[in-house]
Amino acid sequence: MVGPRSWVGGLFNRSGNKRNEKFLDYPLNPLQEALKALWHAAFPNIALKGLISEQWKEMGWQGPNPSTDFRLLFKQDGRRSAWEYPFAVAGINVSFMLIQMLDLCSVKPRCLPGINFVKLLGEDEEAFDVLYCIAFEMMDAQWLAMHASYMEFNEVLQVTRTQLERELSLEDVNRIQDLPAYNLLYQ
């Protein structure tokens, strides 16, 4: 068992908590300000113990430090829409979409995108992480192209899924880098 309650996790947790207290007096960057505002909006009656805290897991983050969550993509470059989608919720939806699309709950995928993805995963153990980033970038680009509102999020997600299924069904995709949308990661 590895985690905050195991002896290994305890070693890492002890130093992390003290380090967090040390920086409380420093000015916060915009991401930290946004995370604090997000916490107070979600849990107005519960005090946040620190920017690095096990409390973040209650909100659905992967660990005690949401700024290290790989699903949190910085949206600083390019055009932005007037109404943004919530990042954390979008990330959860993208994860769920990929699990369904790739048929990952089955012992063996039965759909072509899932079968092809297993081959990609055999070549690159980070293929899912990269595919997740590609899917998020595709969704973000689609959101902007459609001038979508919050009410159109499911439509944007479905268009993203359809495009990913097409790309994962191509015969000449032998590596995750062969996906046409892979270039979205480097724009």
Short mmCIF file of C-alpha atoms in Angstrom, two decimals:
data_model
loop_
_atom_site.label_atom_id
_atom_site.label_comp_id
_atom_site.label_asym_id
_atom_site.label_seq_id
_atom_site.Cartn_x
_atom_site.Cartn_y
_atom_site.Cartn_z
CA MET A 1 0.00 0.00 0.00
CA VAL A 2 1.33 3.41 -0.94
CA GLY A 3 -0.42 6.57 0.19
CA PRO A 4 -0.50 9.08 3.03
CA ARG A 5 -1.33 6.36 5.58
CA SER A 6 1.51 4.03 4.56
CA TRP A 7 4.98 4.54 5.98
CA VAL A 8 6.33 5.56 2.54
CA GLY A 9 3.50 8.02 1.96
CA GLY A 10 3.95 9.38 5.47
CA LEU A 11 7.54 10.30 4.72
CA PHE A 12 6.54 12.35 1.70
CA ASN A 13 3.50 13.91 3.37
CA ARG A 14 5.39 15.24 6.39
CA SER A 15 7.75 17.38 4.34
CA GLY A 16 4.96 18.57 2.02
CA ASN A 17 2.85 19.98 4.85
CA LYS A 18 5.68 22.05 6.37
CA ARG A 19 6.72 23.38 2.97
CA ASN A 20 3.15 24.58 2.37
CA GLU A 21 3.02 26.55 5.64
CA LYS A 22 6.31 28.28 4.83
CA PHE A 23 4.91 30.06 1.76
CA LEU A 24 1.59 31.31 3.14
CA ASP A 25 2.83 34.91 3.43
CA TYR A 26 4.01 35.19 -0.19
CA PRO A 27 1.76 36.73 -2.85
CA LEU A 28 -0.28 34.19 -4.77
CA ASN A 29 0.00 33.76 -8.54
CA PRO A 30 -3.21 33.90 -10.66
CA LEU A 31 -3.59 30.10 -10.70
CA GLN A 32 -3.34 29.92 -6.92
CA GLU A 33 -5.86 32.76 -6.56
CA ALA A 34 -8.23 30.93 -8.91
CA LEU A 35 -7.85 27.69 -6.97
CA LYS A 36 -8.63 29.44 -3.69
CA ALA A 37 -11.68 31.09 -5.26
CA LEU A 38 -12.81 27.72 -6.64
CA TRP A 39 -12.51 26.16 -3.18
CA HIS A 40 -14.49 28.95 -1.52
CA ALA A 41 -17.21 28.74 -4.19
CA ALA A 42 -17.53 24.97 -3.77
CA PHE A 43 -17.18 24.83 0.01
CA PRO A 44 -18.08 28.29 1.38
CA ASN A 45 -18.38 27.05 4.99
CA ILE A 46 -15.18 24.98 5.09
CA ALA A 47 -11.82 26.67 5.53
CA LEU A 48 -9.07 25.58 3.13
CA LYS A 49 -6.10 24.40 5.19
CA GLY A 50 -3.56 25.24 2.48
CA LEU A 51 -2.92 25.27 -1.24
CA ILE A 52 -1.48 21.78 -0.79
CA SER A 53 -3.99 19.82 1.24
CA GLU A 54 -5.76 16.46 1.23
CA GLN A 55 -8.98 18.52 1.09
CA TRP A 56 -8.56 18.95 -2.68
CA LYS A 57 -9.31 15.26 -3.19
CA GLU A 58 -12.83 15.95 -1.85
CA MET A 59 -13.35 18.17 -4.88
CA GLY A 60 -12.15 15.49 -7.30
CA TRP A 61 -8.51 16.42 -7.86
CA GLN A 62 -6.05 13.57 -8.25
CA GLY A 63 -3.91 14.55 -5.29
CA PRO A 64 -3.37 17.11 -2.55
CA ASN A 65 -1.85 19.68 -4.95
CA PRO A 66 -4.27 20.62 -7.77
CA SER A 67 -1.61 22.64 -9.57
CA THR A 68 0.25 19.39 -10.33
CA ASP A 69 -2.86 17.63 -11.65
CA PHE A 70 -1.99 16.76 -15.27
CA ARG A 71 -5.60 17.44 -16.22
CA LEU A 72 -5.21 21.12 -15.37
CA LEU A 73 -4.18 22.66 -18.67
CA PHE A 74 -3.17 26.30 -18.76
CA LYS A 75 -5.36 28.19 -21.15
CA GLN A 76 -3.20 31.28 -21.54
CA ASP A 77 -2.53 31.40 -25.27
CA GLY A 78 -4.91 32.07 -28.13
CA ARG A 79 -8.52 33.17 -28.28
CA ARG A 80 -10.83 32.46 -25.39
CA SER A 81 -14.59 32.32 -25.37
CA ALA A 82 -16.75 34.61 -23.31
CA TRP A 83 -18.08 31.64 -21.32
CA GLU A 84 -15.54 29.03 -20.27
CA TYR A 85 -16.22 25.47 -19.23
CA PRO A 86 -15.12 24.30 -15.76
CA PHE A 87 -11.70 22.65 -16.19
CA ALA A 88 -11.99 19.98 -13.50
CA VAL A 89 -15.45 18.88 -14.63
CA ALA A 90 -14.32 18.91 -18.27
CA GLY A 91 -11.34 16.75 -17.33
CA ILE A 92 -13.55 14.21 -15.60
CA ASN A 93 -15.85 14.12 -18.62
CA VAL A 94 -12.92 13.66 -21.02
CA SER A 95 -11.62 10.78 -18.88
CA PHE A 96 -15.03 9.12 -18.86
CA MET A 97 -15.45 9.66 -22.61
CA LEU A 98 -12.09 7.98 -23.30
CA ILE A 99 -12.91 5.02 -21.05
CA GLN A 100 -16.19 4.48 -22.89
CA MET A 101 -14.81 5.16 -26.36
CA LEU A 102 -11.86 2.79 -25.92
CA ASP A 103 -14.01 0.14 -24.25
CA LEU A 104 -11.57 0.02 -21.33
CA CYS A 105 -14.08 -1.57 -18.95
CA SER A 106 -14.06 -4.75 -21.04
CA VAL A 107 -11.54 -7.54 -20.66
CA LYS A 108 -10.72 -7.01 -24.32
CA PRO A 109 -11.88 -4.00 -26.38
CA ARG A 110 -14.39 -4.89 -29.09
CA CYS A 111 -14.40 -1.60 -31.04
CA LEU A 112 -11.76 -0.63 -33.60
CA PRO A 113 -10.58 2.52 -31.76
CA GLY A 114 -10.15 0.46 -28.58
CA ILE A 115 -8.35 -2.37 -30.35
CA ASN A 116 -6.00 0.08 -32.07
CA PHE A 117 -5.42 1.95 -28.83
CA VAL A 118 -4.31 -1.24 -27.04
CA LYS A 119 -1.68 -1.63 -29.79
CA LEU A 120 -0.54 1.98 -29.22
CA LEU A 121 -0.38 1.35 -25.50
CA GLY A 122 1.83 -1.68 -26.15
CA GLU A 123 4.29 0.59 -27.95
CA ASP A 124 4.13 3.51 -25.49
CA GLU A 125 3.07 3.16 -21.86
CA GLU A 126 2.25 6.89 -21.76
CA ALA A 127 -0.18 6.62 -24.69
CA PHE A 128 -3.25 7.17 -22.50
CA ASP A 129 -1.79 10.30 -20.93
CA VAL A 130 -0.93 11.68 -24.36
CA LEU A 131 -4.33 10.71 -25.77
CA TYR A 132 -5.99 12.45 -22.82
CA CYS A 133 -4.07 15.65 -23.60
CA ILE A 134 -4.96 15.35 -27.29
CA ALA A 135 -8.64 14.85 -26.42
CA PHE A 136 -8.62 17.88 -24.11
CA GLU A 137 -6.96 20.06 -26.75
CA MET A 138 -9.45 18.82 -29.38
CA MET A 139 -12.34 19.60 -27.07
CA ASP A 140 -10.98 23.06 -26.33
CA ALA A 141 -10.49 23.81 -30.05
CA GLN A 142 -14.02 22.55 -30.78
CA TRP A 143 -15.42 24.67 -27.94
CA LEU A 144 -13.90 27.76 -29.51
CA ALA A 145 -14.86 26.84 -33.09
CA MET A 146 -18.49 26.28 -32.11
CA HIS A 147 -18.59 29.43 -29.92
CA ALA A 148 -20.15 27.02 -27.46
CA SER A 149 -21.95 27.84 -24.27
CA TYR A 150 -22.06 25.74 -21.14
CA MET A 151 -25.32 24.18 -22.34
CA GLU A 152 -23.56 22.84 -25.45
CA PHE A 153 -20.79 21.05 -23.58
CA ASN A 154 -22.17 17.55 -24.31
CA GLU A 155 -22.40 18.36 -28.02
CA VAL A 156 -18.78 19.56 -28.03
CA LEU A 157 -17.73 16.38 -26.21
CA GLN A 158 -19.60 14.20 -28.73
CA VAL A 159 -17.98 15.95 -31.70
CA THR A 160 -14.59 15.46 -30.01
CA ARG A 161 -15.32 11.77 -29.45
CA THR A 162 -16.38 11.26 -33.08
CA GLN A 163 -13.18 12.87 -34.35
CA LEU A 164 -10.99 10.81 -32.00
CA GLU A 165 -12.77 7.60 -33.05
CA ARG A 166 -12.07 8.45 -36.70
CA GLU A 167 -8.40 9.11 -36.02
CA LEU A 168 -7.95 5.95 -33.93
CA SER A 169 -9.55 3.93 -36.74
CA LEU A 170 -7.02 5.03 -39.37
CA GLU A 171 -4.87 2.21 -40.75
CA ASP A 172 -1.61 4.18 -40.76
CA VAL A 173 -1.66 5.02 -37.02
CA ASN A 174 1.05 2.87 -35.45
CA ARG A 175 2.20 5.28 -32.74
CA ILE A 176 0.33 7.87 -30.69
CA GLN A 177 2.36 10.51 -32.58
CA ASP A 178 0.75 9.33 -35.85
CA LEU A 179 -2.66 10.65 -34.84
CA PRO A 180 -3.44 13.75 -36.96
CA ALA A 181 -4.55 15.65 -33.83
CA TYR A 182 -1.19 15.00 -32.11
CA ASN A 183 -0.04 18.32 -33.61
CA LEU A 184 -2.53 20.14 -31.37
CA LEU A 185 -0.14 19.53 -28.48
CA TYR A 186 2.53 21.68 -30.10
CA GLN A 187 0.65 24.73 -31.38
#
